[in-house]
């Protein structure tokens, strides 16, 4: 009778161990983007206005991020919606705090995109 488990190739095991130890003993997750590719953080479309308002308050008031772009007269003020203002603010936070996936969560109210959401004179910040 055949053995129910396949024998693993020793070269495969050796290769995986070598990769593990060459990476410093840990395998680091990536931000799921190619080198040089941009990523932006925007509000998840299904998020309520109340949640978006809390995000704006947290970023612009509690974290001290400059949100003048979304103030009246700012280049990203229009359209004057919580969805737009939160997307701009969340992206500024994401770009300034290292563009890690955990910097674009906000209680599962945000999503990372790889298409530049800039429009008209409103330029969404991007840092390499």
PDB file of C-alpha atoms in Angstrom:
ATOM      1  CA  UNK A   1       0.000   0.000   0.000  1.00  0.00           C
ATOM      2  CA  UNK A   2       1.291   3.470  -0.891  1.00  0.00           C
ATOM      3  CA  UNK A   3       2.181   5.859   1.878  1.00  0.00           C
ATOM      4  CA  UNK A   4      -0.576   8.524   2.196  1.00  0.00           C
ATOM      5  CA  UNK A   5       1.930  11.376   2.552  1.00  0.00           C
ATOM      6  CA  UNK A   6       4.260  12.395  -0.212  1.00  0.00           C
ATOM      7  CA  UNK A   7       7.929  12.482   0.688  1.00  0.00           C
ATOM      8  CA  UNK A   8       9.152  16.074   0.539  1.00  0.00           C
ATOM      9  CA  UNK A   9      12.192  16.724  -1.578  1.00  0.00           C
ATOM     10  CA  UNK A  10      15.184  17.443   0.719  1.00  0.00           C
ATOM     11  CA  UNK A  11      16.449  20.101  -1.716  1.00  0.00           C
ATOM     12  CA  UNK A  12      13.160  21.986  -1.331  1.00  0.00           C
ATOM     13  CA  UNK A  13      13.442  21.879   2.460  1.00  0.00           C
ATOM     14  CA  UNK A  14      17.060  23.029   2.307  1.00  0.00           C
ATOM     15  CA  UNK A  15      16.129  25.887  -0.051  1.00  0.00           C
ATOM     16  CA  UNK A  16      13.326  27.072   2.233  1.00  0.00           C
ATOM     17  CA  UNK A  17      15.571  26.949   5.293  1.00  0.00           C
ATOM     18  CA  UNK A  18      18.268  28.880   3.448  1.00  0.00           C
ATOM     19  CA  UNK A  19      15.715  31.536   2.444  1.00  0.00           C
ATOM     20  CA  UNK A  20      14.459  31.729   6.023  1.00  0.00           C
ATOM     21  CA  UNK A  21      17.905  32.234   7.557  1.00  0.00           C
ATOM     22  CA  UNK A  22      19.071  34.642   4.837  1.00  0.00           C
ATOM     23  CA  UNK A  23      16.072  36.849   5.568  1.00  0.00           C
ATOM     24  CA  UNK A  24      17.237  37.329   9.150  1.00  0.00           C
ATOM     25  CA  UNK A  25      15.109  34.550  10.544  1.00  0.00           C
ATOM     26  CA  UNK A  26      11.819  36.169   9.658  1.00  0.00           C
ATOM     27  CA  UNK A  27       9.880  36.398   6.451  1.00  0.00           C
ATOM     28  CA  UNK A  28       8.661  39.948   6.037  1.00  0.00           C
ATOM     29  CA  UNK A  29       5.286  40.668   4.410  1.00  0.00           C
ATOM     30  CA  UNK A  30       5.360  43.191   1.583  1.00  0.00           C
ATOM     31  CA  UNK A  31       3.007  46.026   0.818  1.00  0.00           C
ATOM     32  CA  UNK A  32       1.847  44.079  -2.256  1.00  0.00           C
ATOM     33  CA  UNK A  33       3.197  46.496  -4.821  1.00  0.00           C
ATOM     34  CA  UNK A  34       5.965  46.471  -7.366  1.00  0.00           C
ATOM     35  CA  UNK A  35       9.036  48.659  -6.804  1.00  0.00           C
ATOM     36  CA  UNK A  36       8.275  52.212  -7.890  1.00  0.00           C
ATOM     37  CA  UNK A  37       4.532  51.581  -8.031  1.00  0.00           C
ATOM     38  CA  UNK A  38       2.381  54.096  -6.225  1.00  0.00           C
ATOM     39  CA  UNK A  39      -0.233  53.358  -3.612  1.00  0.00           C
ATOM     40  CA  UNK A  40      -2.815  55.617  -2.034  1.00  0.00           C
ATOM     41  CA  UNK A  41      -5.243  55.236   0.850  1.00  0.00           C
ATOM     42  CA  UNK A  42      -8.858  56.216   0.262  1.00  0.00           C
ATOM     43  CA  UNK A  43     -12.127  55.831   2.140  1.00  0.00           C
ATOM     44  CA  UNK A  44     -13.996  52.567   1.641  1.00  0.00           C
ATOM     45  CA  UNK A  45     -17.150  53.442  -0.358  1.00  0.00           C
ATOM     46  CA  UNK A  46     -19.457  51.618   2.091  1.00  0.00           C
ATOM     47  CA  UNK A  47     -18.311  53.716   5.079  1.00  0.00           C
ATOM     48  CA  UNK A  48     -20.898  55.865   6.858  1.00  0.00           C
ATOM     49  CA  UNK A  49     -20.538  59.648   7.059  1.00  0.00           C
ATOM     50  CA  UNK A  50     -20.248  59.371  10.860  1.00  0.00           C
ATOM     51  CA  UNK A  51     -17.237  57.055  10.584  1.00  0.00           C
ATOM     52  CA  UNK A  52     -15.639  59.260   7.942  1.00  0.00           C
ATOM     53  CA  UNK A  53     -16.171  62.333  10.120  1.00  0.00           C
ATOM     54  CA  UNK A  54     -14.441  60.543  13.035  1.00  0.00           C
ATOM     55  CA  UNK A  55     -11.503  59.673  10.758  1.00  0.00           C
ATOM     56  CA  UNK A  56     -11.163  63.298   9.619  1.00  0.00           C
ATOM     57  CA  UNK A  57     -11.262  64.502  13.234  1.00  0.00           C
ATOM     58  CA  UNK A  58      -8.662  61.909  14.314  1.00  0.00           C
ATOM     59  CA  UNK A  59      -6.251  62.744  11.484  1.00  0.00           C
ATOM     60  CA  UNK A  60      -6.630  66.522  11.307  1.00  0.00           C
ATOM     61  CA  UNK A  61      -7.209  67.345  14.980  1.00  0.00           C
ATOM     62  CA  UNK A  62      -5.715  64.585  17.130  1.00  0.00           C
ATOM     63  CA  UNK A  63      -2.725  63.726  14.918  1.00  0.00           C
ATOM     64  CA  UNK A  64      -1.971  67.295  13.889  1.00  0.00           C
ATOM     65  CA  UNK A  65      -1.820  66.524  10.172  1.00  0.00           C
ATOM     66  CA  UNK A  66      -2.144  69.574   7.912  1.00  0.00           C
ATOM     67  CA  UNK A  67      -5.561  69.151   6.303  1.00  0.00           C
ATOM     68  CA  UNK A  68      -5.746  72.573   4.669  1.00  0.00           C
ATOM     69  CA  UNK A  69      -6.361  70.877   1.292  1.00  0.00           C
ATOM     70  CA  UNK A  70      -9.890  69.950   2.397  1.00  0.00           C
ATOM     71  CA  UNK A  71     -10.738  73.275   4.019  1.00  0.00           C
ATOM     72  CA  UNK A  72     -12.978  75.782   2.214  1.00  0.00           C
ATOM     73  CA  UNK A  73     -10.817  77.240  -0.566  1.00  0.00           C
ATOM     74  CA  UNK A  74      -8.407  74.293  -0.523  1.00  0.00           C
ATOM     75  CA  UNK A  75      -7.638  72.455  -3.753  1.00  0.00           C
ATOM     76  CA  UNK A  76      -9.461  69.308  -2.523  1.00  0.00           C
ATOM     77  CA  UNK A  77     -12.475  70.986  -0.879  1.00  0.00           C
ATOM     78  CA  UNK A  78     -14.807  70.109  -3.776  1.00  0.00           C
ATOM     79  CA  UNK A  79     -16.690  67.910  -3.916  1.00  0.00           C
ATOM     80  CA  UNK A  80     -17.625  68.907  -0.389  1.00  0.00           C
ATOM     81  CA  UNK A  81     -18.419  65.405   0.902  1.00  0.00           C
ATOM     82  CA  UNK A  82     -17.182  63.344   3.832  1.00  0.00           C
ATOM     83  CA  UNK A  83     -16.112  60.641   1.374  1.00  0.00           C
ATOM     84  CA  UNK A  84     -13.856  63.029  -0.524  1.00  0.00           C
ATOM     85  CA  UNK A  85     -12.468  64.856   2.508  1.00  0.00           C
ATOM     86  CA  UNK A  86     -11.800  61.624   4.406  1.00  0.00           C
ATOM     87  CA  UNK A  87     -10.057  60.077   1.392  1.00  0.00           C
ATOM     88  CA  UNK A  88      -7.704  63.056   1.122  1.00  0.00           C
ATOM     89  CA  UNK A  89      -6.996  63.120   4.877  1.00  0.00           C
ATOM     90  CA  UNK A  90      -6.553  59.338   5.166  1.00  0.00           C
ATOM     91  CA  UNK A  91      -4.120  59.373   2.269  1.00  0.00           C
ATOM     92  CA  UNK A  92      -2.063  62.180   3.820  1.00  0.00           C
ATOM     93  CA  UNK A  93      -1.854  60.126   7.038  1.00  0.00           C
ATOM     94  CA  UNK A  94      -0.944  56.960   5.104  1.00  0.00           C
ATOM     95  CA  UNK A  95       1.793  58.685   3.109  1.00  0.00           C
ATOM     96  CA  UNK A  96       3.286  60.407   6.187  1.00  0.00           C
ATOM     97  CA  UNK A  97       3.348  57.331   8.408  1.00  0.00           C
ATOM     98  CA  UNK A  98       5.179  54.970   6.088  1.00  0.00           C
ATOM     99  CA  UNK A  99       2.639  53.649   3.576  1.00  0.00           C
ATOM    100  CA  UNK A 100       2.153  50.409   5.503  1.00  0.00           C
ATOM    101  CA  UNK A 101      -1.128  48.528   5.253  1.00  0.00           C
ATOM    102  CA  UNK A 102      -1.769  49.184   8.947  1.00  0.00           C
ATOM    103  CA  UNK A 103      -1.581  52.932   8.280  1.00  0.00           C
ATOM    104  CA  UNK A 104      -4.600  52.577   5.996  1.00  0.00           C
ATOM    105  CA  UNK A 105      -7.116  50.692   8.077  1.00  0.00           C
ATOM    106  CA  UNK A 106      -9.020  53.176  10.230  1.00  0.00           C
ATOM    107  CA  UNK A 107     -11.272  50.480  11.654  1.00  0.00           C
ATOM    108  CA  UNK A 108     -11.726  48.837   8.250  1.00  0.00           C
ATOM    109  CA  UNK A 109     -13.047  52.072   6.712  1.00  0.00           C
ATOM    110  CA  UNK A 110     -10.221  52.516   4.191  1.00  0.00           C
ATOM    111  CA  UNK A 111      -8.702  50.705   1.250  1.00  0.00           C
ATOM    112  CA  UNK A 112      -5.327  50.901  -0.523  1.00  0.00           C
ATOM    113  CA  UNK A 113      -5.490  51.575  -4.263  1.00  0.00           C
ATOM    114  CA  UNK A 114      -2.747  51.600  -6.902  1.00  0.00           C
ATOM    115  CA  UNK A 115      -4.490  54.022  -9.259  1.00  0.00           C
ATOM    116  CA  UNK A 116      -3.845  57.685  -8.492  1.00  0.00           C
ATOM    117  CA  UNK A 117      -7.143  59.160  -7.208  1.00  0.00           C
ATOM    118  CA  UNK A 118      -6.061  62.750  -7.964  1.00  0.00           C
ATOM    119  CA  UNK A 119      -8.535  64.868  -9.915  1.00  0.00           C
ATOM    120  CA  UNK A 120      -8.599  68.382 -11.335  1.00  0.00           C
ATOM    121  CA  UNK A 121      -6.393  70.525  -9.043  1.00  0.00           C
ATOM    122  CA  UNK A 122      -6.656  68.055  -6.147  1.00  0.00           C
ATOM    123  CA  UNK A 123      -3.395  66.122  -6.110  1.00  0.00           C
ATOM    124  CA  UNK A 124      -3.302  63.179  -3.720  1.00  0.00           C
ATOM    125  CA  UNK A 125       0.053  63.069  -1.961  1.00  0.00           C
ATOM    126  CA  UNK A 126       2.430  60.277  -2.933  1.00  0.00           C
ATOM    127  CA  UNK A 127       5.746  59.434  -1.262  1.00  0.00           C
ATOM    128  CA  UNK A 128       8.255  56.875  -2.525  1.00  0.00           C
TER     129      UNK A 128
END
